Each structure stands twice: as structure tokens, then as C-alpha cells.
Amino acid sequence: MFNHELDNDYERVQNDGLYPATSSRTKDKRHRYTSAGGAFRQQKWKSSISIKTKMPPCDFVPEKYESYPYERMQKIREQNIAPSLRTYYKKPLLLHQGHMQWLFDHEGQRYLDLFAGIVTVSVGHCHPKVTMATQKQLARLWHTTNIYMYPAIHEYAEKLTSLFPDPLKVVYLTNSGSEANDLAMFMARLHTRNFDIISLRGGYHGGSPYTLGLTSLTHYKHGVANGFGCTTTMLPDVFRGPWGGSHCRDSPVQTVRKCSCTEVACLAKDQYIEQFKDTLNTSVPKTVAGFIAEPIQGVNGAVQYPRNFLKEAYQLIREKGGLCISDEVQTGFGRTGSHFWGFQTHGVVPDIVTLAKGIGNGFPMAAVVTTKEIASSLAENLHFNTFGGNPLACVVGAAVLDAIEEDGLQKNSEDVGTYMLLELAKLRDKFEIIGDVRGKGLMIGVEMVTDKDNRHPLPAEEISQIWEDCKDMGVLIGRGGLYSQTFRIKPPMCITKSDVDFAVEVFCTALQRHVERAAAK
């Protein structure tokens, strides 16, 4: 009954642009909901839920869908596409077209994309400037390699590296984030003549056999040998870890946990640094090749570290002869708002930076940016990349940088991201199942729990229903975390405050429906 009503509501939404009231299911009452992991505190809820916020207008009209029927697509998926390439949702979306922050399915239904192709669409789906530059280059020269000179790679290399502080002025262009991190590991080992590399638990740095040693999330691990020379250390997570509280992280929203830290002295940071020192003293040789970390963990659900943790960790690594690698695959290109690169928010300058995803707004490209001295280590023998830095990729990358600047997207990320974080924090105060709201700019995580005291992850089936409800009401969000307990909100950076109002109200409605279902049990 619930799903049927939701589907009917959704049809009216697309026709009228307004979310109607859901039928009343339960009378107002005070209740307590218990599960294996904990209990909701008693709260009073309205039984009839209505959404008054319209889906923001969009004057773009998608083309008519003329490919295979949905059922045939499903059959091809089952028979011809590798099963490891999983789809989202019980009934996967068949997407047909995109425009800026919007996606359209094969039936013409419109969705607000808050996941951006897994944090990849930086300036907007089919951004006109990027599309025009791509089309122009397609008619000129698709491909040649680095054995020749061509304008695009030189123009782009100069433009990209101008955005980095000294001495990070040399770029090696690749095709994916896994490939970039793979190359960064290789460079660190070649340059230092050491082997061991340290990463943080909960980090995701790629799925290739080499980078799987750095990735520290169980569901990405396969039962094959990987990780030789890679050591993980404790994640300094101020919400779920043993230390941290209300003064620890660089975010407009702090945790609800209390701690003895102050705004000028983070004791949680000191505790996590002691754990980091313990790893250096017990688990690796006296010298190491490097340390890699995301400025904000992406796949693990926008996890942030205590202020100054990375600064002290970098110093300890360099004392061990290692290089510091910043994985900016998700945090780069202005997404954090206050700075163009995530590492800048920590007051550090790494030795190597890896880029991907938003670098090409969805075009397959990536990069490793480092110093001339470190890059020269790779030149001792032949190292070649057929497609990395091809003319088309470089033109796309340059157009993305232009769009970020001309559209003011870094500032938009800061303004709209802060607004969204504060609005989501209001929902955290209202709903017992929201344990944490965190992030910076348009890199946001909402961690779901059974209750705020024990912080046990909300059961997967309950999170899935909230997630499905959001999709059915026109909002697409991601999921992450060790238990897939965190909603990941990382939209195209062109999103507006009106979009945020709509998305937050949809999310609130999905949460209220969850409460109603729990009360009806």
C-alpha cells in the first residue's frame, strides 16, 4: 500500500510540480521504537505528511527517448554486463539525459542529482561551455600521444599547475583515479627508495590490485593477495572513533558528542596522533615511502579528521623519509568551498597530489601533480601512457577550469554547501536516527544511527527504504560508510539554495515516513 501510494504521489508531482499530502496512516501519538541496535527516544509526530515545496523549475526539455524498452535493457544487463557492475535502487533508473544539476529518465521524469555521478560531475551535466569545447576539439583532433607535441596538453598543464602552490608544478596526466593513485605510489617508492606506504582505515584510493592495498573498506576487498607494503592506521573519526566531540573538525556543523577539547586545543587530535606514532613505531620499517590520505574521506561518508591532524601526521612521515600524498579525487576543484584543494583546508602542502572525477566533469581523465624532482624519478626508465593527456581530455579539463572560475562555483560550493549543512543539522536535532551531519562545502555526509547515544548504524533495510523514498520523490543521493549507513550528498557545484530547500524537505518527508512505518509495527 505504501509503495503504491508513493508512486501515485510521484506521478502527480511530475504533472503538477508539487508534492501532495500523503494519506494519514496513524494518529498522533507518543511512541518508542526499538530495534536490535537501540531505540528511538520518545517524540511526537504528525500522522499526515505534506510537502509544499515545489521542485525548482527547469526550462530544459529532454529529447524523446528512442532506445530499447526498459525490459530489454534489463535483460541485456543480466546477460551481457558484468554482474560486479551493480545498479542502485530496487527498480534501477534508466537515465536518458542530463542538464546541469538535473537528470531525466527514459520516461522524462526529472531528478535532482545530489550524487553527481559519484562526485564526478563538477560543473553540471552537459555544461554548455564544456560541451562546446569538446565538440570543437572533436572536429579538430581526437587523439595523439605524448610522442608528439600538440597545443592542448601544454595549455592545460600550464593552466592546471598554476592553481597549485610551489613546488607542485609538474603534472602527469592519466585516465582514472585508481591509475593516478597507483602512479603516486610508484613515484613515492622510486623517489625515496623505500617501500612501505601508510593509509587511513576507511579510506578509498582505488580498486586496482595495487591500490587495493591502500583502500581500507572490507566490501572493496577481494580474496586475492594485495597490499604488500601497505599498512593502515587508525582513522581519526571524531564521531565514530574513541575520541572527538564538539570542537574538533573544520565544518559549520560539529558533532553532538561532548569532549574536553577547546576551540584552540584539540585533545582528540593529540590522541589520534599518538596512535599514528604507534603505527610508525611498530608496524613499518624505520623509513617509509609515504602516507596517503583524502582531505575528507569520500566513500566512507565524508569523514573529517580533527583540526591539525594531517599537519602533524605529515611532519611525522617526513621525519621517516616518506612523501605525503593528498588524494583529491573527490575533494578537489573547489568542492570544499573555502579552498580550491582539500589539502589547503588543513594548512599543508603535500609532495604528491592525485586528481580525477571532477577534473573532467565526467570525462575519463585524471592527473598526478608533484615536484620536478619527484617526477624526475620516473624518468630514469621509460614510463608511458597511451591515452593520458590526449587532446580531447586536455580541452575538456581546461573548459572545466574555466567554468569553475566563470560560474563562481567554488564560492557557490561554500555558500550553498554551508546553507545545506545547517539545514540538515536542523533535521539532526529533530530526528533521533540522524547521528551526525558533517562536511565542508558541497561534500556532505549524513550518518544514520539507531539512536544518538550508542551510535549503532541504522539497519540497512531501513536506510534503503529512506533512500528509495527520496528517489521516488525526485532526489538522488549516494550511500557510503563501512555499513552503508551514511548518505553521501555531493551534487554538481551549480546547485542552488532553492534546490537545497526542495532536497531537504524531501529528505525530511522520507524520514517522517520512516517514523510512521516504525510506529505502525
XYZ file of C-alpha atoms in Angstrom, residues 82-362:
281
model
C 29.455 -7.941 -15.703
C 27.442 -8.563 -12.511
C 30.034 -6.725 -10.424
C 28.775 -3.516 -12.067
C 25.811 -3.151 -9.749
C 22.920 -0.743 -10.098
C 21.224 1.424 -7.468
C 17.605 1.037 -6.337
C 15.110 -1.826 -6.420
C 13.995 -0.700 -9.844
C 17.152 0.794 -11.377
C 16.809 4.104 -13.137
C 17.221 4.138 -16.906
C 18.744 7.568 -17.365
C 18.483 9.256 -20.717
C 19.742 12.824 -20.479
C 21.314 15.331 -18.124
C 21.320 19.110 -17.787
C 23.368 20.838 -15.066
C 22.069 19.519 -11.702
C 19.209 17.590 -13.303
C 18.849 14.075 -14.699
C 15.990 12.734 -16.816
C 14.974 9.100 -17.124
C 13.598 7.286 -20.169
C 10.060 8.386 -19.289
C 11.035 12.044 -18.982
C 10.873 12.130 -15.168
C 13.194 14.730 -13.678
C 15.530 14.137 -10.725
C 17.718 16.433 -8.670
C 21.136 14.790 -8.755
C 22.800 15.092 -5.342
C 25.446 12.458 -6.083
C 26.880 13.832 -9.346
C 27.814 10.524 -10.922
C 29.660 9.582 -7.704
C 31.135 13.040 -7.077
C 32.283 13.330 -10.690
C 30.073 15.924 -12.365
C 31.675 19.071 -11.015
C 30.272 21.944 -13.108
C 26.991 20.368 -14.211
C 25.732 17.689 -16.580
C 26.456 18.646 -20.193
C 27.658 22.096 -19.175
C 27.355 24.237 -22.328
C 30.909 25.595 -22.185
C 32.458 22.155 -21.698
C 30.213 20.628 -24.357
C 31.084 23.329 -26.895
C 34.825 22.995 -26.288
C 34.591 19.207 -26.611
C 32.650 19.374 -29.862
C 35.130 21.841 -31.333
C 38.091 19.626 -30.451
C 36.336 16.506 -31.755
C 36.273 18.101 -35.186
C 39.963 19.027 -34.975
C 41.913 16.144 -33.405
C 40.688 13.353 -31.161
C 43.860 11.592 -30.315
C 47.574 11.608 -30.492
C 50.093 10.772 -27.811
C 52.961 12.356 -25.945
C 55.479 11.263 -28.591
C 54.352 14.456 -30.378
C 53.716 17.977 -29.167
C 50.224 19.387 -29.505
C 48.751 22.588 -28.059
C 46.107 21.181 -25.727
C 48.395 19.371 -23.289
C 50.757 22.324 -22.899
C 47.976 24.845 -22.452
C 46.226 22.627 -19.912
C 49.376 21.726 -17.969
C 50.166 25.405 -17.515
C 46.602 26.270 -16.501
C 46.254 23.375 -14.031
C 49.605 23.723 -12.301
C 49.108 27.491 -11.908
C 46.457 26.595 -9.338
C 48.965 24.767 -7.121
C 51.474 26.242 -4.671
C 55.186 25.833 -5.260
C 56.839 23.411 -5.745
C 53.873 21.402 -7.111
C 54.315 22.405 -10.752
C 54.703 19.184 -12.758
C 51.757 17.077 -13.958
C 51.470 13.546 -15.323
C 48.051 13.026 -16.931
C 46.287 9.652 -16.632
C 42.778 8.271 -17.138
C 41.299 7.387 -13.728
C 41.699 7.936 -10.012
C 42.899 4.386 -9.423
C 45.532 4.880 -12.082
C 46.618 8.200 -10.577
C 46.967 6.736 -7.082
C 48.768 3.716 -8.498
C 51.265 6.051 -10.152
C 51.622 8.158 -6.995
C 52.560 5.027 -5.028
C 55.075 4.114 -7.707
C 56.628 7.586 -7.699
C 56.914 7.641 -3.911
C 58.695 4.314 -3.863
C 61.020 5.205 -6.710
C 61.948 8.583 -5.259
C 62.501 7.554 -1.648
C 63.923 4.105 -2.407
C 61.645 2.921 0.397
C 58.658 0.641 0.031
C 56.083 0.939 2.817
C 53.077 3.235 2.428
C 50.586 4.081 5.182
C 46.899 4.862 4.680
C 43.960 5.534 6.977
C 41.349 2.915 7.727
C 38.123 3.723 5.957
C 39.969 5.293 3.030
C 39.208 4.519 -0.596
C 42.054 5.017 -3.069
C 41.075 2.736 -5.931
C 40.135 -0.792 -6.882
C 43.172 -1.917 -8.874
C 45.302 -4.722 -7.394
C 47.985 -2.172 -6.449
C 45.714 0.443 -4.873
C 43.570 -2.115 -3.046
C 46.402 -2.222 -0.538
C 45.645 1.402 0.318
C 41.868 1.026 0.227
C 40.612 0.033 3.651
C 36.926 -0.829 3.296
C 36.035 -4.515 3.543
C 33.431 -4.623 0.783
C 36.035 -3.488 -1.774
C 38.464 -6.220 -0.785
C 38.669 -9.449 -2.779
C 40.146 -12.741 -1.648
C 43.401 -12.301 -3.528
C 46.826 -11.164 -2.414
C 47.052 -7.395 -2.210
C 48.536 -4.740 -0.018
C 52.143 -5.900 0.179
C 53.993 -2.969 1.701
C 50.780 -1.171 2.664
C 49.830 -0.545 6.288
C 46.616 1.009 7.580
C 46.388 3.090 10.730
C 43.517 4.250 12.943
C 41.015 6.575 11.337
C 40.740 9.823 13.340
C 36.943 9.925 13.123
C 35.645 12.388 15.718
C 32.090 10.989 15.518
C 32.552 7.225 15.469
C 36.092 6.924 16.823
C 37.069 6.748 20.520
C 37.912 10.459 20.757
C 36.287 13.606 19.479
C 33.478 15.996 20.114
C 32.012 19.407 19.538
C 35.143 21.459 18.783
C 37.238 19.140 16.632
C 36.586 19.480 12.930
C 36.635 22.121 10.224
C 32.924 22.201 9.458
C 29.964 24.530 10.010
C 28.389 21.608 11.905
C 30.109 19.836 14.780
C 29.236 16.509 16.379
C 26.762 16.326 19.236
C 29.329 14.357 21.246
C 30.854 16.252 24.143
C 34.572 16.353 24.739
C 37.127 18.231 26.786
C 38.644 19.901 23.730
C 38.537 23.645 23.247
C 38.458 25.723 20.092
C 42.229 26.255 20.333
C 43.370 22.870 21.669
C 42.019 19.579 20.316
C 42.815 16.757 22.711
C 41.230 14.258 20.327
C 43.828 15.196 17.711
C 46.589 14.510 20.227
C 45.177 11.042 20.986
C 44.928 10.112 17.300
C 48.456 11.369 16.663
C 49.676 9.078 19.448
C 48.006 6.174 17.639
C 49.690 7.291 14.414
C 53.060 7.322 16.164
C 52.357 3.838 17.476
C 51.866 2.572 13.915
C 55.149 4.198 12.842
C 56.964 2.658 15.806
C 55.576 -0.870 15.498
C 54.223 -1.709 12.036
C 56.627 -0.287 9.459
C 60.413 -0.042 8.980
C 62.412 2.918 10.225
C 61.953 4.577 6.843
C 58.812 4.652 4.711
C 57.900 5.599 1.155
C 54.866 7.648 2.016
C 51.479 8.342 3.531
C 48.255 8.851 1.564
C 45.021 10.385 2.820
C 41.931 12.087 1.464
C 41.436 15.559 2.982
C 37.876 14.395 3.697
C 37.142 10.703 3.241
C 34.692 10.246 0.402
C 33.436 6.677 0.070
C 33.472 6.300 3.849
C 30.855 9.027 4.164
C 32.534 12.467 4.283
C 34.540 11.609 7.400
C 36.580 14.542 8.715
C 39.638 14.497 10.939
C 40.426 16.745 13.905
C 41.978 20.081 13.035
C 45.768 19.913 12.554
C 45.854 16.102 12.457
C 47.142 15.982 8.886
C 49.703 18.697 9.580
C 51.283 16.681 12.395
C 50.949 13.392 10.513
C 52.773 14.901 7.508
C 55.605 16.017 9.757
C 55.969 12.541 11.265
C 56.022 10.901 7.819
C 58.681 13.267 6.527
C 60.814 12.507 9.579
C 60.646 8.872 8.438
C 61.868 9.809 4.941
C 58.451 9.453 3.332
C 56.391 11.546 0.927
C 52.911 12.873 1.691
C 50.211 12.147 -0.904
C 46.891 14.005 -0.941
C 44.113 12.105 -2.703
C 41.991 14.949 -4.102
C 39.876 12.738 -6.350
C 36.696 13.834 -4.551
C 37.728 16.959 -2.626
C 39.445 18.905 -5.393
C 38.384 21.681 -7.763
C 36.641 23.921 -5.242
C 34.192 21.381 -3.838
C 35.113 22.163 -0.221
C 34.260 25.818 -0.853
C 36.798 27.670 1.256
C 39.746 26.460 -0.849
C 40.327 25.053 -4.312
C 42.155 21.981 -2.989
C 41.207 19.967 0.063
C 44.752 19.876 1.415
C 44.684 23.663 1.732
C 41.945 23.379 4.355
C 44.464 21.520 6.549
C 47.253 24.071 6.146
C 49.621 21.591 4.473
C 51.459 21.255 1.166
C 51.781 17.614 0.075
C 54.566 16.177 -2.056
C 52.181 14.494 -4.493
C 48.544 15.256 -5.320
C 46.209 12.922 -7.203
C 43.196 14.197 -9.164
C 40.300 12.583 -11.012
C 36.477 12.609 -11.137
C 35.605 16.338 -11.157
C 38.714 17.143 -13.191
C 36.804 16.290 -16.386
C 33.174 16.711 -15.311
C 32.649 13.046 -16.136
